[in-house]
Short mmCIF file of C-alpha atoms in Angstrom, two decimals:
data_model
loop_
_atom_site.label_atom_id
_atom_site.label_comp_id
_atom_site.label_asym_id
_atom_site.label_seq_id
_atom_site.Cartn_x
_atom_site.Cartn_y
_atom_site.Cartn_z
CA ALA A 1 -14.08 -27.69 10.21
CA GLY A 2 -10.28 -27.16 10.49
CA ARG A 3 -8.65 -29.52 8.65
CA SER A 4 -5.16 -29.62 6.94
CA GLY A 5 -5.09 -28.88 4.11
CA SER A 6 -8.78 -29.50 2.47
CA ARG A 7 -10.01 -27.66 -0.56
CA PRO A 8 -13.15 -25.12 -0.97
CA ALA A 9 -16.31 -27.15 -1.33
CA GLY A 10 -17.50 -24.28 -3.70
CA GLY A 11 -19.24 -22.07 -4.58
CA ARG A 12 -21.90 -22.36 -3.42
CA ALA A 13 -20.02 -22.98 -0.24
CA LEU A 14 -18.49 -19.57 0.11
CA GLY A 15 -22.38 -18.12 0.54
CA ALA A 16 -21.82 -19.33 4.16
CA GLY A 17 -18.71 -18.15 4.56
CA CYS A 18 -19.99 -14.86 3.37
CA ARG A 19 -22.98 -15.21 5.49
CA ARG A 20 -20.43 -15.53 8.60
CA GLN A 21 -19.02 -12.01 8.05
CA LYS A 22 -22.42 -10.58 7.33
CA MET A 23 -22.98 -12.19 10.97
CA ALA A 24 -19.63 -10.18 12.16
CA ALA A 25 -21.69 -6.92 11.82
CA GLY A 26 -24.35 -8.12 14.36
CA GLY A 27 -21.55 -8.97 16.39
CA GLY A 28 -21.50 -12.94 15.55
CA PRO A 29 -17.79 -14.36 14.66
CA GLY A 30 -15.45 -13.71 11.50
CA ARG A 31 -13.84 -15.30 9.60
CA PHE A 32 -10.81 -13.99 8.15
CA PHE A 33 -7.45 -15.00 6.76
CA CYS A 34 -3.46 -13.74 7.64
CA THR A 35 -0.49 -14.50 5.31
CA ALA A 36 2.39 -16.52 6.92
CA GLY A 37 6.70 -16.82 5.51
CA ARG A 38 6.55 -20.16 4.98
CA GLY A 39 7.30 -22.77 7.17
CA MET A 40 5.39 -20.20 9.98
CA GLU A 41 2.27 -21.34 9.38
CA PRO A 42 2.19 -23.71 12.38
CA PHE A 43 3.13 -21.56 14.43
CA LEU A 44 0.32 -18.86 13.18
CA ALA A 45 -2.63 -21.85 13.42
CA GLN A 46 -1.69 -22.37 17.33
CA GLU A 47 -1.49 -18.48 18.20
CA VAL A 48 -4.85 -18.01 16.63
CA ARG A 49 -6.42 -20.68 18.58
CA ALA A 50 -4.54 -20.41 21.68
CA ARG A 51 -4.75 -16.16 21.22
CA LEU A 52 -8.14 -15.26 19.63
CA GLY A 53 -9.95 -19.03 20.48
CA ALA A 54 -10.32 -19.16 17.04
CA THR A 55 -12.45 -22.00 14.72
CA GLU A 56 -12.52 -23.47 11.77
CA VAL A 57 -8.48 -22.92 11.55
CA ASP A 58 -7.57 -24.37 7.99
CA CYS A 59 -3.15 -24.63 7.15
CA VAL A 60 -1.88 -23.95 3.51
CA SER A 61 0.53 -23.35 2.37
CA GLY A 62 1.60 -19.21 2.86
CA LYS A 63 -1.47 -19.02 4.91
CA VAL A 64 -3.90 -19.83 7.72
CA PHE A 65 -7.81 -19.06 7.63
CA PHE A 66 -10.06 -19.29 10.74
CA SER A 67 -13.11 -17.53 12.47
CA THR A 68 -13.12 -16.09 16.03
CA GLU A 69 -15.39 -13.43 17.06
CA ALA A 70 -12.50 -11.62 18.22
CA GLU A 71 -11.68 -7.10 18.13
CA PRO A 72 -9.48 -5.30 16.52
CA GLY A 73 -7.47 -5.04 19.24
CA GLU A 74 -7.86 -8.76 19.88
CA LEU A 75 -5.74 -9.89 16.39
CA ARG A 76 -3.94 -6.80 16.04
CA LYS A 77 -2.56 -9.12 18.22
CA LEU A 78 -0.91 -11.33 16.41
CA LYS A 79 2.91 -11.98 16.74
CA SER A 80 3.32 -14.94 13.61
CA GLY A 81 1.64 -13.19 10.89
CA GLU A 82 1.88 -10.40 8.23
CA ARG A 83 -2.02 -9.19 6.65
CA LEU A 84 -4.67 -10.00 8.11
CA PHE A 85 -7.53 -10.09 5.79
CA LEU A 86 -11.68 -10.01 5.74
CA LEU A 87 -12.76 -12.90 3.91
CA LEU A 88 -14.31 -12.29 1.09
CA LYS A 89 -14.66 -16.03 -1.10
CA ARG A 90 -12.63 -18.99 -1.02
CA GLN A 91 -12.80 -21.20 -3.74
CA PRO A 92 -12.36 -23.42 -6.32
CA PRO A 93 -9.35 -22.49 -8.46
CA LEU A 94 -10.47 -20.82 -11.47
CA ALA A 95 -11.29 -23.35 -13.84
CA VAL A 96 -8.24 -22.43 -16.69
CA SER A 97 -8.32 -22.39 -20.71
CA ARG A 98 -8.13 -21.62 -23.99
CA ASP A 99 -11.22 -19.10 -24.27
CA ARG A 100 -9.82 -16.33 -22.35
CA GLY A 101 -12.64 -14.78 -22.99
CA ARG A 102 -14.82 -17.08 -20.59
CA MET A 103 -12.54 -16.95 -18.11
CA LEU A 104 -12.29 -13.05 -17.81
CA HIS A 105 -15.87 -14.08 -17.48
CA GLU A 106 -15.61 -15.94 -14.39
CA MET A 107 -12.94 -13.20 -13.25
CA ARG A 108 -16.29 -10.59 -13.02
CA SER A 109 -18.92 -13.20 -11.63
CA LEU A 110 -16.42 -13.03 -8.14
CA VAL A 111 -18.89 -10.33 -8.28
CA LEU A 112 -21.99 -10.50 -10.42
CA GLU A 113 -22.84 -13.81 -8.12
CA GLU A 114 -23.74 -12.63 -5.06
CA PRO A 115 -22.55 -8.91 -5.44
CA GLU A 116 -25.01 -8.78 -1.41
CA SER A 117 -21.42 -11.33 -0.14
CA TRP A 118 -19.37 -7.51 -1.06
CA LEU A 119 -22.43 -4.88 0.65
CA ASP A 120 -21.57 -7.56 4.03
CA VAL A 121 -18.13 -7.76 3.30
CA LEU A 122 -18.11 -3.60 2.90
CA SER A 123 -20.13 -3.14 6.16
CA VAL A 124 -17.84 -4.92 8.62
CA TRP A 125 -14.25 -2.82 6.90
CA ARG A 126 -16.51 0.21 7.82
CA ASN A 127 -17.03 -0.54 11.28
CA LEU A 128 -13.33 -1.99 11.23
CA PRO A 129 -11.15 1.22 13.09
CA GLY A 130 -9.43 2.60 10.98
CA GLY A 131 -11.44 1.07 7.84
CA LYS A 132 -13.60 4.25 5.99
CA GLY A 133 -12.15 7.35 5.11
CA GLN A 134 -8.65 5.98 6.50
CA LYS A 135 -6.57 6.90 3.21
CA GLY A 136 -4.72 4.11 2.60
CA GLY A 137 -5.84 3.04 5.24
CA ALA A 138 -5.71 -0.81 4.72
CA CYS A 139 -3.44 -0.61 1.50
CA GLU A 140 -0.19 -0.02 2.30
CA GLU A 141 1.99 -1.37 2.30
CA SER A 142 4.85 -2.56 5.34
CA GLN A 143 8.30 -4.34 3.85
CA LEU A 144 10.59 -4.97 6.82
CA PRO A 145 14.16 -5.77 6.10
CA LEU A 146 14.86 -9.46 6.52
CA LYS A 147 19.15 -8.99 7.35
CA ARG A 148 20.74 -11.21 9.10
CA LYS A 149 24.24 -9.44 11.06
CA ALA A 150 25.76 -7.18 9.60
CA GLU A 151 30.06 -6.60 9.25
CA GLU A 152 31.22 -3.63 11.54
CA THR A 153 31.72 -0.90 11.12
CA ASN A 154 32.49 2.75 12.47
CA GLY A 155 28.23 4.63 12.96
CA ALA A 156 25.84 2.01 13.96
CA THR A 157 23.27 4.13 11.79
CA LYS A 158 24.48 4.41 9.31
CA ARG A 159 25.76 1.05 9.01
CA LEU A 160 22.39 -0.07 9.07
CA LYS A 161 20.54 1.99 6.96
CA ALA A 162 22.79 0.61 4.21
CA GLU A 163 22.11 -3.06 5.38
CA GLN A 164 18.14 -2.25 5.29
CA VAL A 165 18.49 -1.28 1.42
CA ARG A 166 20.09 -4.17 0.31
CA GLU A 167 17.91 -6.55 2.10
CA VAL A 168 15.17 -5.73 1.90
CA VAL A 169 12.50 -7.98 1.03
CA SER A 170 8.29 -7.98 1.50
CA GLU A 171 6.26 -9.83 3.02
CA GLU A 172 5.05 -11.66 -0.27
CA SER A 173 8.09 -13.19 -1.10
CA GLN A 174 8.71 -14.77 1.57
CA ALA A 175 5.30 -16.10 1.38
CA GLU A 176 5.26 -17.01 -2.10
CA ALA A 177 8.37 -16.57 -3.86
CA GLY A 178 8.12 -15.40 -7.32
CA GLU A 179 4.68 -13.97 -7.14
CA LYS A 180 3.86 -10.10 -7.24
CA TRP A 181 1.70 -7.68 -6.56
CA VAL A 182 -0.15 -5.84 -9.77
CA ALA A 183 -2.37 -2.91 -8.86
CA ALA A 184 -5.20 -3.69 -11.83
CA GLU A 185 -5.66 -1.32 -14.20
CA SER A 186 -9.89 -0.91 -14.96
CA SER A 187 -10.58 -0.96 -18.62
CA ARG A 188 -12.49 2.37 -17.98
CA GLY A 189 -9.34 4.14 -15.98
CA GLU A 190 -6.55 1.92 -17.60
CA GLU A 191 -4.85 5.46 -18.38
CA CYS A 192 -5.09 6.66 -15.21
CA TRP A 193 -4.09 3.72 -13.67
CA ALA A 194 -1.14 3.01 -15.59
CA GLU A 195 -0.05 5.72 -14.65
CA GLY A 196 -0.75 5.42 -10.92
CA LYS A 197 -3.80 8.72 -10.45
CA THR A 198 -7.20 8.39 -9.35
CA CYS A 199 -9.58 8.07 -11.85
CA SER A 200 -11.78 11.88 -13.41
CA GLY A 201 -15.91 11.68 -14.25
CA LYS A 202 -18.06 10.62 -12.08
CA PRO A 203 -18.13 7.31 -11.38
CA PRO A 204 -20.38 4.53 -13.44
CA GLN A 205 -23.97 3.82 -11.50
CA GLY A 206 -23.79 0.92 -10.29
CA SER A 207 -26.14 -1.57 -9.82
CA GLY A 208 -25.54 -2.58 -6.77
CA GLU A 209 -28.05 -1.98 -3.82
CA GLN A 210 -26.22 0.47 -2.13
CA PRO A 211 -26.77 2.53 2.04
CA ALA A 212 -28.18 5.11 1.57
CA GLY A 213 -26.11 8.49 2.59
CA GLN A 214 -23.27 6.34 2.43
CA GLU A 215 -20.45 7.45 0.68
CA GLN A 216 -18.89 3.93 -1.93
CA PRO A 217 -14.86 3.55 -1.18
CA SER A 218 -11.96 4.76 -3.62
CA PHE A 219 -10.36 1.28 -4.47
CA ARG A 220 -7.39 -0.73 -6.48
CA VAL A 221 -7.65 -4.66 -6.96
CA SER A 222 -4.13 -6.08 -5.67
CA CYS A 223 -4.44 -9.43 -7.63
CA ARG A 224 -1.29 -12.11 -7.55
CA CYS A 225 -1.87 -15.11 -9.80
CA SER A 226 1.02 -18.64 -10.35
CA GLY A 227 0.25 -21.59 -11.72
CA ALA A 228 -1.57 -22.91 -14.47
CA VAL A 229 -4.03 -19.63 -15.07
CA ALA A 230 -1.16 -17.44 -14.77
CA LYS A 231 0.34 -19.11 -17.79
CA VAL A 232 -2.78 -18.11 -19.62
CA LEU A 233 -4.11 -14.85 -18.49
CA SER A 234 -1.99 -11.77 -16.07
CA SER A 235 -2.31 -10.18 -13.25
CA GLN A 236 -3.00 -7.39 -14.57
CA GLU A 237 -6.14 -8.44 -17.41
CA LEU A 238 -7.79 -10.39 -13.94
CA GLY A 239 -7.41 -7.23 -12.14
CA ARG A 240 -9.19 -5.45 -14.55
CA ALA A 241 -11.83 -7.02 -15.23
CA LEU A 242 -12.71 -8.06 -11.31
CA GLY A 243 -12.00 -3.70 -10.41
CA THR A 244 -14.41 -2.82 -13.77
CA ALA A 245 -17.44 -5.62 -12.22
CA LEU A 246 -16.62 -3.28 -8.56
CA MET A 247 -17.03 -0.36 -10.62
CA LYS A 248 -20.03 -0.99 -13.26
CA GLN A 249 -21.75 -2.82 -10.14
CA PHE A 250 -20.86 -0.45 -7.31
CA GLY A 251 -20.01 2.32 -8.50
CA TRP A 252 -17.20 2.41 -6.75
CA ARG A 253 -13.86 4.82 -7.61
CA ALA A 254 -10.94 3.30 -8.82
CA ASP A 255 -7.70 5.39 -6.91
CA LEU A 256 -4.51 3.25 -7.12
CA ARG A 257 -1.92 5.80 -5.81
CA ASP A 258 -3.98 6.79 -2.45
CA PRO A 259 -7.22 4.02 -1.93
CA GLU A 260 -9.51 3.82 1.18
CA LEU A 261 -10.05 0.10 0.69
CA GLU A 262 -7.65 -2.99 -0.55
CA VAL A 263 -8.84 -5.55 -2.92
CA PHE A 264 -6.58 -8.86 -2.33
CA VAL A 265 -7.30 -11.32 -5.21
CA HIS A 266 -4.39 -14.31 -5.31
CA LEU A 267 -5.82 -17.21 -7.41
CA ASN A 268 -3.30 -20.21 -7.21
CA ASP A 269 -3.76 -24.25 -8.52
CA ILE A 270 -5.74 -24.62 -4.92
CA HIS A 271 -7.54 -21.88 -4.77
CA THR A 272 -9.01 -18.47 -5.19
CA VAL A 273 -8.88 -16.11 -2.15
CA VAL A 274 -10.45 -12.90 -1.65
CA GLY A 275 -9.90 -11.12 0.97
CA ILE A 276 -10.07 -7.13 2.46
CA PRO A 277 -7.48 -5.93 3.95
CA LEU A 278 -7.69 -4.99 8.46
CA PHE A 279 -4.74 -2.89 8.69
CA ARG A 280 -2.50 -0.46 7.06
CA LEU A 281 0.31 -2.17 8.24
CA SER A 282 1.91 -5.62 8.37
CA LEU A 283 0.94 -7.47 11.61
CA ALA A 284 5.45 -7.83 10.98
CA SER A 285 5.65 -4.04 11.72
CA ARG A 286 6.76 -4.07 15.83
CA GLU A 287 5.64 -0.53 17.01
CA TYR A 288 8.21 -1.08 20.17
CA ILE A 289 11.20 -1.98 16.91
CA ARG A 290 13.04 1.58 16.16
CA THR A 291 15.98 -0.13 14.17
CA ALA A 292 14.93 -3.93 12.98
CA GLY A 293 16.78 -6.87 12.47
CA LEU A 294 15.86 -10.15 12.38
CA ARG A 295 12.71 -10.97 11.45
CA SER A 296 10.04 -10.30 13.98
CA THR A 297 7.00 -13.30 13.26
CA ILE A 298 11.08 -15.78 13.62
CA ALA A 299 12.56 -13.55 16.11
CA TRP A 300 8.62 -14.68 18.51
CA ALA A 301 8.53 -18.10 17.36
CA MET A 302 11.84 -18.69 18.40
CA ALA A 303 10.87 -17.34 21.69
CA SER A 304 7.42 -19.55 22.21
CA LEU A 305 9.43 -22.32 21.40
CA ALA A 306 11.42 -21.81 23.97
CA GLU A 307 8.63 -22.35 26.47
CA ILE A 308 9.42 -19.50 29.05
CA SER A 309 8.17 -19.13 32.53
CA ALA A 310 7.33 -16.90 35.24
CA GLY A 311 10.40 -16.21 36.95
CA ALA A 312 12.85 -18.25 34.73
CA CYS A 313 16.28 -16.63 33.52
CA VAL A 314 16.13 -16.38 29.54
CA LEU A 315 19.78 -15.50 27.17
CA ASP A 316 20.33 -15.02 23.67
CA PRO A 317 24.35 -15.05 23.75
CA MET A 318 24.49 -13.34 20.05
CA CYS A 319 22.07 -11.05 20.33
CA GLY A 320 22.46 -9.30 17.50
CA LEU A 321 19.80 -5.67 17.28
CA GLY A 322 17.74 -7.61 20.20
CA THR A 323 15.05 -9.17 17.88
CA ILE A 324 14.42 -11.71 20.11
CA LEU A 325 14.75 -10.63 23.96
CA LEU A 326 12.39 -7.76 22.61
CA GLU A 327 9.65 -10.85 21.23
CA ALA A 328 10.48 -12.58 24.03
CA ALA A 329 9.94 -9.73 27.07
CA THR A 330 7.10 -8.20 25.47
CA GLU A 331 5.37 -11.39 25.52
CA TRP A 332 6.65 -12.98 28.70
CA PRO A 333 7.11 -10.43 30.84
CA ASP A 334 7.98 -12.27 34.14
CA ALA A 335 11.04 -13.34 33.43
CA SER A 336 14.03 -11.89 32.75
CA TYR A 337 16.57 -12.17 30.66
CA TRP A 338 20.29 -11.14 28.85
CA GLY A 339 21.76 -10.47 25.98
CA ALA A 340 25.18 -10.95 24.86
CA ASP A 341 27.79 -9.32 22.10
CA ILE A 342 30.86 -8.97 21.08
CA SER A 343 29.84 -5.92 18.65
CA ASP A 344 29.23 -2.54 20.10
CA SER A 345 27.54 -0.69 17.12
CA GLN A 346 25.26 -4.31 17.02
CA LEU A 347 25.02 -3.35 21.14
CA GLU A 348 24.45 0.50 20.27
CA GLY A 349 21.31 -0.53 18.92
CA ALA A 350 20.11 -3.42 20.91
CA ASP A 351 19.91 -0.89 23.69
CA VAL A 352 17.64 2.66 21.42
CA ASN A 353 15.07 -1.04 20.17
CA ILE A 354 15.49 -1.04 23.99
CA LYS A 355 14.75 1.78 25.33
CA THR A 356 11.37 1.96 23.13
CA ALA A 357 10.05 -0.77 23.66
CA GLY A 358 10.25 0.91 27.01
CA LEU A 359 12.03 -3.07 27.98
CA GLY A 360 15.29 -1.36 29.87
CA ASP A 361 13.77 -2.70 33.31
CA LYS A 362 13.59 -6.37 31.30
CA ILE A 363 16.97 -6.98 29.70
CA GLU A 364 20.03 -6.62 30.25
CA LEU A 365 23.29 -6.35 27.97
CA LEU A 366 26.68 -6.87 27.84
CA LYS A 367 29.56 -7.15 25.70
CA ALA A 368 31.46 -10.67 25.47
CA SER A 369 32.18 -12.92 23.19
CA VAL A 370 29.81 -15.92 22.66
CA LYS A 371 33.17 -18.15 22.73
CA ALA A 372 33.82 -16.88 26.82
CA LEU A 373 30.21 -16.09 29.10
CA PRO A 374 30.83 -13.94 31.83
CA TRP A 375 28.18 -16.46 33.21
CA PRO A 376 29.13 -19.21 35.89
CA SER A 377 27.96 -22.87 34.91
CA GLU A 378 24.17 -23.59 34.64
CA SER A 379 22.36 -19.67 35.04
CA PHE A 380 20.49 -19.80 32.55
CA ASP A 381 16.89 -21.61 32.58
CA ALA A 382 16.46 -21.11 28.24
CA VAL A 383 19.17 -19.87 25.27
CA ILE A 384 17.67 -19.01 21.60
CA SER A 385 19.70 -16.95 19.69
CA ASP A 386 20.28 -16.42 15.59
CA ILE A 387 23.40 -18.03 15.33
CA PRO A 388 25.59 -15.13 12.31
CA PHE A 389 25.31 -16.57 8.71
CA GLY A 390 28.47 -16.29 7.27
CA LYS A 391 28.33 -12.75 7.04
CA LYS A 392 30.84 -11.81 9.53
CA PHE A 393 33.15 -15.30 8.94
CA LYS A 394 33.63 -17.50 6.13
CA ILE A 395 31.27 -20.69 5.83
CA THR A 396 34.33 -22.33 6.91
CA GLN A 397 35.23 -20.31 10.40
CA ASP A 398 31.77 -20.41 11.22
CA ILE A 399 32.09 -24.31 10.78
CA GLN A 400 35.10 -24.71 12.97
CA LEU A 401 33.22 -21.83 15.66
CA LEU A 402 30.24 -23.67 15.70
CA PRO A 403 31.65 -27.02 18.54
CA ASP A 404 33.44 -24.17 20.14
CA VAL A 405 29.37 -21.47 20.23
CA LEU A 406 27.88 -24.53 21.01
CA GLN A 407 29.02 -25.96 23.72
CA GLU A 408 29.19 -22.19 25.50
CA MET A 409 25.66 -22.29 25.31
CA GLU A 410 25.25 -25.64 26.59
CA ARG A 411 27.87 -24.83 30.02
CA VAL A 412 25.42 -21.51 31.08
CA LEU A 413 21.67 -23.64 30.34
CA ARG A 414 19.99 -25.23 33.54
CA VAL A 415 19.55 -28.55 33.87
CA GLY A 416 16.52 -28.82 31.68
CA GLY A 417 16.51 -25.88 30.30
CA THR A 418 15.83 -25.43 26.30
CA ALA A 419 17.97 -23.92 23.58
CA VAL A 420 17.05 -23.11 20.33
CA LEU A 421 19.05 -21.24 17.36
CA LEU A 422 18.02 -19.98 14.44
CA LEU A 423 20.72 -21.90 12.07
CA SER A 424 21.52 -21.26 7.91
CA GLN A 425 20.93 -24.74 6.34
CA GLU A 426 24.68 -25.81 6.16
CA LEU A 427 25.28 -25.54 9.31
CA HIS A 428 21.76 -26.93 9.96
CA ARG A 429 22.97 -30.15 7.61
CA ARG A 430 26.22 -30.49 9.42
CA MET A 431 24.81 -30.00 13.46
CA ASP A 432 23.65 -34.17 13.05
CA GLY A 433 27.34 -34.44 14.51
CA LEU A 434 28.08 -32.57 17.44
CA THR A 435 24.94 -33.88 19.12
CA GLN A 436 24.21 -37.36 18.08
CA GLY A 437 25.43 -39.07 21.47
CA ALA A 438 22.22 -37.61 22.73
CA ALA A 439 19.67 -38.88 20.32
CA GLN A 440 20.07 -41.76 22.58
CA HIS A 441 18.39 -40.26 25.61
CA SER A 442 15.35 -39.60 23.46
CA PRO A 443 14.58 -41.86 20.53
CA GLU A 444 11.69 -40.75 18.58
CA ALA A 445 14.48 -36.62 18.69
CA ALA A 446 16.75 -39.70 16.61
CA HIS A 447 14.47 -39.74 14.09
CA GLY A 448 13.25 -36.67 13.70
CA GLY A 449 10.17 -36.62 16.21
CA THR A 450 9.59 -33.34 17.88
CA SER A 451 7.58 -32.32 20.99
CA GLY A 452 8.07 -28.63 20.79
CA ALA A 453 5.55 -26.33 21.73
CA VAL A 454 3.66 -26.29 18.39
CA PRO A 455 2.00 -29.02 17.20
CA GLY A 456 1.69 -30.17 13.64
CA ALA A 457 4.95 -27.83 12.66
CA GLN A 458 6.59 -29.27 10.26
CA ALA A 459 9.82 -30.67 12.07
CA LEU A 460 12.60 -32.13 10.08
CA GLY A 461 14.62 -33.65 12.37
CA SER A 462 17.77 -35.33 11.48
CA ASN A 463 19.77 -35.97 8.11
CA GLY A 464 20.38 -38.93 9.44
CA LYS A 465 24.79 -38.54 8.39
CA SER A 466 26.94 -41.19 10.46
CA SER A 467 29.72 -39.89 11.51
CA SER A 468 31.29 -41.57 9.01
CA LEU A 469 29.48 -39.62 5.83
CA LEU A 470 30.50 -36.45 7.47
CA ASP A 471 32.74 -34.40 4.79
CA GLY A 472 37.11 -33.31 5.93
CA ALA A 473 36.33 -30.01 7.94
CA GLU A 474 33.58 -31.83 9.91
CA GLU A 475 35.72 -34.53 10.75
CA SER A 476 38.50 -32.05 11.71
CA PHE A 477 36.59 -30.57 14.91
CA LEU A 478 33.68 -34.44 15.49
CA GLY A 479 36.57 -36.61 14.92
CA SER A 480 35.38 -40.50 14.31
CA THR A 481 32.80 -40.29 17.80
CA GLN A 482 33.39 -36.52 19.23
CA THR A 483 30.16 -35.28 20.55
CA PRO A 484 31.66 -31.95 22.12
CA CYS A 485 26.92 -31.33 23.58
CA GLY A 486 26.49 -34.89 24.26
CA SER A 487 23.89 -33.48 26.90
CA LEU A 488 21.42 -31.45 24.08
CA VAL A 489 18.82 -33.38 23.16
CA PRO A 490 17.04 -32.09 19.90
CA ASP A 491 13.91 -32.18 20.39
CA GLY A 492 12.51 -30.84 16.71
CA VAL A 493 13.42 -28.79 13.86
CA TYR A 494 11.10 -26.97 11.66
CA GLY A 495 12.10 -25.31 8.97
CA VAL A 496 11.00 -21.22 8.17
CA SER A 497 11.59 -18.88 5.91
CA LEU A 498 14.35 -16.06 5.50
CA GLY A 499 12.00 -14.34 2.22
CA LYS A 500 15.48 -15.61 -0.18
CA THR A 501 16.64 -17.40 2.66
CA ALA A 502 16.22 -20.71 3.65
CA ALA A 503 16.49 -21.06 7.73
CA PHE A 504 16.17 -24.01 10.28
CA ILE A 505 14.63 -23.05 14.42
CA HIS A 506 16.41 -25.88 16.27
CA LYS A 507 15.30 -26.69 19.78
CA TYR A 508 16.74 -28.68 22.19
CA ARG A 509 16.76 -29.90 26.14
CA LYS A 510 20.19 -30.65 27.95
CA VAL A 511 19.42 -33.22 29.88
CA SER A 512 22.31 -33.46 32.09
CA THR A 513 25.50 -31.53 34.02
CA ALA A 514 27.64 -30.93 29.99
CA GLY A 515 30.02 -33.37 30.23
CA ASN A 516 28.20 -36.06 31.68
CA PRO A 517 26.06 -36.82 29.03
#
């Protein structure tokens, strides 16, 4: 159990998973899975172990499966995941053949072969807070903005809203690019499902055993498929087959627009997964953030790498809307936090967020340039920052400014302290020359190893470029031997996704006084 990347043994083994859900209705461990943005799976796997005491933890691309006895209130506290589901079935991928009818029959068999497993999970769902009777409760999608720091304009609110409209990317595109969610139509009520209306008329008499006196839920099927199966059948066809089987078997009522229950189905070349969402909103939707900036899950992961302890002083010298500070202060409240930014509009937005979160006594903001921070040397135990991605400056300008920015961060960081930076793909590629002198202090780091806070994370390490291979733009500020931040030792690099944008979290540890590596 818990072997990363292992494939389920088959449909019959899935019966055991369904029996675990039956135990959950009586207070035993339940089986769940949570979606995650690309690169966030190791962070989520560690979090479910540490926060929920989870067992049987298994990571695959875009998902983490686990078992836990935690209550829904504890599950809702997960910070690094996207959507959380009760696991109904997990089995090998749908067999692909030229016989489309056979494939659709196998899809319907997800219901017909073990109907009791669906009733077991439905029973668990009914007992969850916000389950039965909460219209649209578990199936309303949450789409949060994934935007970078914006250009300064007059009117912070207008600018921020415009950025959100331009750059909203759903969590599904984070987890698996190019796949689409489809609410599948029922063959019985195809026309009204296609129009997004509730099917009228008396639902068909279900053949499955139903608890006496319980009204059957309205539902929809959200089907997503990729790989070989997507080349033969569409998500609509596969979802329709499953929806029809559910209606005939249990008498559930199809409702595309405002269902009580959502059935999530994901088919790819790795597995077939069926689940029911636990919560209406994504876990990444933070009630304490008024205006979203950096994706909250990424901000939390960065803060988790900073190793924040009680009494620590933490700085974000380019805080923007304050998302990193909010995530850190919420999770590690016994530290003190400072945020700086040169933009008035960003600071206004951060101030609103901090007041909304009730963290005014934990986080202090001030206007300052990251190239001239107003604190004495070695003032902070951790520096965490999202480096701008070329919006405020051109890429070449960012490259030329990067040494000054890093040197100032290095200056205010205490020896033994940790720096955690989020970089674009281009800046990530050019980082080695800035800290390569420090690699001599850590042979493991020089070879791409990591001792970060997330065991098992994909540590990308250095790209192996020597200064002689740097292009002209880099040589203009690095020279052949210059290492501007020689006291910062690389301590892990983690590739993550910001929707359509690839990014990299770099972790460093300061091993000596700046300028004396």
